Short mmCIF file of C-alpha atoms in Angstrom, two decimals:
data_model
loop_
_atom_site.label_atom_id
_atom_site.label_comp_id
_atom_site.label_asym_id
_atom_site.label_seq_id
_atom_site.Cartn_x
_atom_site.Cartn_y
_atom_site.Cartn_z
CA MET A 1 0.06 -0.05 0.11
CA ASN A 2 3.06 2.00 0.84
CA THR A 3 4.20 1.53 -2.53
CA LEU A 4 1.06 2.35 -4.45
CA ARG A 5 0.53 5.75 -2.38
CA SER A 6 4.17 6.64 -3.29
CA LEU A 7 4.15 5.97 -6.87
CA LEU A 8 0.90 8.37 -6.91
CA PHE A 9 2.21 10.52 -4.81
CA TYR A 10 5.24 10.94 -7.46
CA LEU A 11 2.67 10.84 -10.52
CA GLY A 12 1.20 14.48 -9.28
CA TYR A 13 4.59 15.69 -7.76
CA PHE A 14 6.43 15.30 -11.33
CA LEU A 15 3.24 16.35 -13.15
CA ALA A 16 2.83 19.52 -11.24
CA MET A 17 6.11 20.34 -11.54
CA LEU A 18 5.91 20.22 -15.42
CA VAL A 19 3.01 22.08 -15.31
CA CYS A 20 4.35 24.95 -13.15
CA GLY A 21 6.98 25.04 -15.11
CA VAL A 22 5.51 25.61 -18.83
CA LEU A 23 2.68 28.00 -16.83
CA PHE A 24 4.92 29.95 -14.52
CA LEU A 25 8.75 30.01 -15.74
CA PRO A 26 8.37 32.23 -18.65
CA VAL A 27 6.64 35.06 -16.86
CA THR A 28 8.47 34.77 -13.56
CA PRO A 29 11.67 36.87 -14.84
CA LEU A 30 9.43 39.73 -15.40
CA LEU A 31 8.34 40.14 -11.79
CA PRO A 32 9.57 41.28 -8.85
CA LEU A 33 11.67 38.94 -6.30
CA ARG A 34 8.40 38.97 -3.71
CA SER A 35 5.91 38.64 -6.60
CA ARG A 36 8.34 35.75 -8.15
CA TYR A 37 8.06 33.71 -4.52
CA ARG A 38 4.26 34.02 -4.04
CA LEU A 39 4.17 32.53 -7.52
CA LEU A 40 6.53 29.44 -7.55
CA ASN A 41 5.55 28.81 -3.79
CA LEU A 42 2.07 27.80 -5.33
CA TYR A 43 3.82 24.61 -6.45
CA ASN A 44 5.37 24.17 -2.96
CA HIS A 45 1.62 24.82 -1.26
CA PHE A 46 0.66 21.82 -3.59
CA VAL A 47 3.26 19.33 -2.65
CA ILE A 48 2.77 19.90 1.19
CA VAL A 49 -1.29 19.26 0.65
CA TRP A 50 -0.79 16.36 -1.86
CA PHE A 51 1.61 14.78 -0.02
CA ARG A 52 -0.48 14.40 2.98
CA LEU A 53 -3.34 13.34 1.34
CA CYS A 54 -1.58 10.43 -0.74
CA CYS A 55 0.69 9.43 1.63
CA GLY A 56 -1.86 8.96 4.43
CA VAL A 57 0.48 11.74 6.57
CA ARG A 58 -1.17 14.04 9.54
CA TYR A 59 0.97 17.17 10.14
CA ASP A 60 1.59 18.55 13.67
CA ILE A 61 2.79 21.92 13.27
CA ARG A 62 3.69 23.73 16.37
CA GLY A 63 4.77 27.29 16.89
CA LYS A 64 4.06 28.93 14.19
CA GLN A 65 3.11 32.08 16.93
CA HIS A 66 7.02 32.51 17.37
CA LEU A 67 7.94 33.88 13.51
CA PRO A 68 8.98 37.32 14.35
CA ASP A 69 8.00 40.74 12.17
CA GLY A 70 11.21 41.17 10.66
CA PRO A 71 14.12 38.81 9.17
CA CYS A 72 15.68 35.87 10.74
CA VAL A 73 17.78 33.48 9.91
CA ILE A 74 15.97 30.04 10.05
CA LEU A 75 18.19 27.28 11.36
CA ALA A 76 16.61 23.62 11.21
CA ASN A 77 17.66 20.06 11.46
CA HIS A 78 17.98 18.54 7.67
CA GLN A 79 16.63 14.72 7.21
CA SER A 80 14.24 14.93 3.64
CA GLU A 81 13.10 16.76 0.96
CA TRP A 82 10.16 17.63 2.82
CA GLU A 83 11.68 20.76 5.08
CA THR A 84 13.24 21.98 2.15
CA VAL A 85 9.61 22.81 0.72
CA TYR A 86 7.66 23.59 3.81
CA LEU A 87 10.30 25.59 5.27
CA GLN A 88 9.90 27.98 2.12
CA LEU A 89 6.35 28.61 3.17
CA LEU A 90 6.82 29.27 6.76
CA LYS A 91 8.10 32.90 6.58
CA PRO A 92 8.42 33.90 3.04
CA PRO A 93 10.22 35.48 1.34
CA VAL A 94 12.96 33.28 2.52
CA CYS A 95 16.57 33.08 0.55
CA THR A 96 17.83 29.40 1.10
CA VAL A 97 21.69 28.20 1.32
CA LEU A 98 22.04 25.15 -1.04
CA LYS A 99 24.70 23.28 -2.99
CA ARG A 100 25.32 24.73 -6.42
CA GLU A 101 24.27 21.65 -8.46
CA LEU A 102 20.54 21.71 -7.76
CA LEU A 103 20.64 24.64 -10.18
CA ASN A 104 21.23 22.64 -12.95
CA LEU A 105 18.01 20.36 -12.36
CA PRO A 106 15.82 20.90 -15.43
CA ILE A 107 12.70 23.02 -14.26
CA PHE A 108 12.98 22.69 -10.53
CA GLY A 109 17.31 24.13 -10.63
CA TRP A 110 15.73 26.82 -13.21
CA ALA A 111 12.83 27.88 -11.01
CA LEU A 112 15.37 28.18 -7.71
CA ARG A 113 17.69 30.70 -9.79
CA LEU A 114 14.97 32.80 -10.15
CA LEU A 115 14.46 33.14 -6.54
CA HIS A 116 18.33 34.30 -5.71
CA PRO A 117 19.49 31.21 -3.38
CA ILE A 118 22.93 31.03 -1.90
CA ALA A 119 24.33 28.31 -3.91
CA LEU A 120 27.76 26.60 -3.07
CA ASP A 121 30.61 24.62 -4.27
CA ARG A 122 30.87 22.42 -1.37
CA SER A 123 33.92 21.28 -2.86
CA LYS A 124 35.48 24.45 -1.72
CA PRO A 125 34.35 24.89 1.71
CA ALA A 126 36.41 28.11 2.29
CA ARG A 127 35.06 30.20 -0.15
CA ALA A 128 31.51 28.65 0.63
CA MET A 129 31.91 29.86 3.92
CA ARG A 130 33.14 33.81 2.70
CA GLN A 131 29.72 33.56 0.41
CA VAL A 132 27.57 32.28 2.94
CA LEU A 133 28.88 35.28 5.21
CA THR A 134 28.96 37.82 2.56
CA GLN A 135 25.31 37.00 0.96
CA GLY A 136 23.58 36.07 3.99
CA LYS A 137 24.00 39.22 5.49
CA THR A 138 22.89 41.22 2.17
CA ARG A 139 19.31 39.03 1.72
CA LEU A 140 19.02 40.03 5.13
CA GLU A 141 19.32 43.65 4.91
CA GLU A 142 17.13 43.13 1.97
CA GLY A 143 14.41 41.99 4.02
CA LEU A 144 14.62 38.20 3.28
CA SER A 145 14.75 35.85 6.15
CA VAL A 146 17.74 33.03 5.33
CA LEU A 147 17.26 29.72 5.67
CA ILE A 148 20.18 27.35 6.80
CA PHE A 149 20.76 23.46 7.43
CA PRO A 150 23.88 23.81 10.06
CA GLU A 151 24.29 20.03 9.50
CA GLY A 152 25.10 20.87 6.12
CA THR A 153 23.87 17.58 4.37
CA ARG A 154 21.02 15.25 5.32
CA VAL A 155 21.05 13.45 8.40
CA LEU A 156 19.18 10.09 8.81
CA PRO A 157 16.58 9.99 11.67
CA GLY A 158 18.35 8.79 14.91
CA GLU A 159 21.78 9.74 13.98
CA ARG A 160 23.79 13.32 14.67
CA ARG A 161 26.22 15.45 12.75
CA ARG A 162 27.93 18.69 14.14
CA TYR A 163 26.20 22.00 13.72
CA ASN A 164 28.34 24.41 11.53
CA LYS A 165 28.24 27.85 13.23
CA SER A 166 27.61 29.89 9.53
CA GLY A 167 23.85 30.99 10.14
CA ALA A 168 24.67 31.90 13.87
CA VAL A 169 27.38 34.37 12.41
CA ILE A 170 25.44 36.09 9.87
CA ALA A 171 22.75 36.06 12.19
CA CYS A 172 24.94 37.89 15.33
CA ARG A 173 26.46 40.27 12.44
CA ALA A 174 23.33 41.24 11.11
CA GLY A 175 21.69 41.35 14.70
CA VAL A 176 18.85 39.51 13.57
CA PRO A 177 17.17 36.75 15.76
CA VAL A 178 17.91 32.89 14.90
CA LEU A 179 14.91 30.84 14.30
CA PRO A 180 15.12 27.44 15.73
CA VAL A 181 13.18 24.51 14.02
CA ALA A 182 13.03 20.89 14.92
CA HIS A 183 11.40 18.29 12.67
CA ASN A 184 11.03 14.45 12.17
CA ALA A 185 10.05 14.50 8.77
CA GLY A 186 12.53 11.91 7.53
CA GLU A 187 10.50 9.31 9.28
CA ARG A 188 7.87 10.09 6.77
CA TRP A 189 9.54 11.29 3.72
CA PRO A 190 13.20 8.73 3.89
CA GLY A 191 15.97 10.86 2.85
CA ARG A 192 17.68 7.81 1.12
CA HIS A 193 14.25 5.96 -0.33
CA TRP A 194 11.59 6.85 -2.37
CA VAL A 195 8.78 4.86 -0.51
CA LYS A 196 6.98 7.28 1.65
CA ASN A 197 5.55 6.40 5.69
CA PRO A 198 2.20 7.19 6.83
CA GLY A 199 2.06 8.73 10.20
CA THR A 200 2.40 12.41 11.76
CA LEU A 201 4.79 14.29 10.63
CA SER A 202 5.85 16.80 13.78
CA LEU A 203 7.46 20.26 13.07
CA ILE A 204 7.67 22.48 15.81
CA VAL A 205 9.29 26.20 15.90
CA GLY A 206 10.73 27.62 18.53
CA GLU A 207 10.88 31.09 20.34
CA PRO A 208 13.27 33.30 18.22
CA ILE A 209 16.68 33.39 19.99
CA ALA A 210 18.71 36.61 20.14
CA THR A 211 21.56 37.25 19.02
CA GLN A 212 22.83 40.98 20.08
CA GLY A 213 26.01 40.91 22.30
CA ARG A 214 26.30 37.45 21.78
CA THR A 215 29.00 35.03 20.19
CA PRO A 216 27.97 32.69 17.49
CA GLU A 217 29.33 29.84 19.14
CA ASP A 218 27.05 30.73 22.18
CA VAL A 219 24.03 31.07 20.02
CA LEU A 220 24.88 28.08 18.15
CA ILE A 221 24.94 25.87 21.26
CA GLU A 222 21.91 27.21 22.46
CA VAL A 223 20.00 26.46 19.00
CA GLU A 224 21.57 22.68 18.72
CA ASN A 225 20.18 21.99 22.38
CA TRP A 226 17.04 23.13 21.51
CA ILE A 227 16.87 21.19 18.29
CA GLU A 228 17.97 18.17 19.66
CA ALA A 229 15.77 18.43 23.01
CA ARG A 230 12.68 18.53 20.56
CA LEU A 231 13.57 15.78 18.39
CA VAL A 232 13.76 13.75 21.34
CA GLU A 233 10.08 14.52 22.32
CA ILE A 234 8.93 13.87 18.62
CA SER A 235 10.73 11.50 16.83
CA LYS A 236 10.22 7.85 16.92
CA VAL A 237 13.79 6.79 16.17
CA PRO A 238 15.65 6.97 19.21
CA ARG A 239 18.33 9.82 19.54
CA PRO A 240 21.91 9.08 20.08
CA VAL A 241 23.20 10.65 23.13
CA SER A 242 25.98 12.73 21.49
CA LEU A 243 27.98 12.76 18.53
CA PRO A 244 30.14 10.01 17.17
CA SER A 245 33.71 10.23 18.15
CA THR A 246 34.96 11.36 14.89
CA GLU A 247 32.55 14.57 14.76
CA LYS A 248 33.67 15.53 18.39
CA ASN A 249 37.03 15.56 17.47
CA THR A 250 36.56 17.67 14.68
CA ALA A 251 34.57 19.79 16.66
CA GLU A 252 36.79 19.73 19.13
CA ASN A 253 39.90 21.06 16.96
CA PRO A 254 39.31 24.64 15.87
CA ARG A 255 41.35 24.06 12.47
CA HIS A 256 38.39 22.02 11.22
CA GLN A 257 35.64 24.33 12.21
CA GLY A 258 33.81 26.43 9.53
#
């Protein structure tokens, strides 16, 4: 049953992408940036609803009352594709930090280019860090929020990875709050398998974390502790007590910190 539901979901997923590409992409470049977000996010709205209808998923979304009025840096754990879609709708317009290869995907990547993301070449980490810090601050000054997944890549439910401090650095330099977000989307929409799982998908938005007068390291510790505590509450897969030893060694060596 899950296989059939997943096939139906992907049928609608790709058909909607094709239709939106034909109808929206020709006119989107003519629109101002905020209008581009509103138009292209119609596809995101469809995916979120279609996923729920096709795959037997119930949403438990909490904490939206914590969304700040102005721009912020959104830091969320990363387990699947679902959160990359939903978090675009949480506090639009949102500039996402992503890997540059995504911009080359037909239709999807072309649409991403029109939203001015921060696209990184992960083979050049030092240059990528400078790019995030420079462009991230610029996007915030333009009134956009910035979405960063501090783990840097998708992490399977029940696993942990060291958090990168770039998002906290941007927020501290710009003097904007960090908005922590925790979810268990990878349990419903697996990051490494196409078959979706029915059940409850929980997402919690935390209270904004102030950054003025604080160090990025201090802010990041608070963000990570908050996210991990919420994941313990909502995850069906047990959380590890601490990072793997290799991650600990990396985190404790300043030469390797991002």
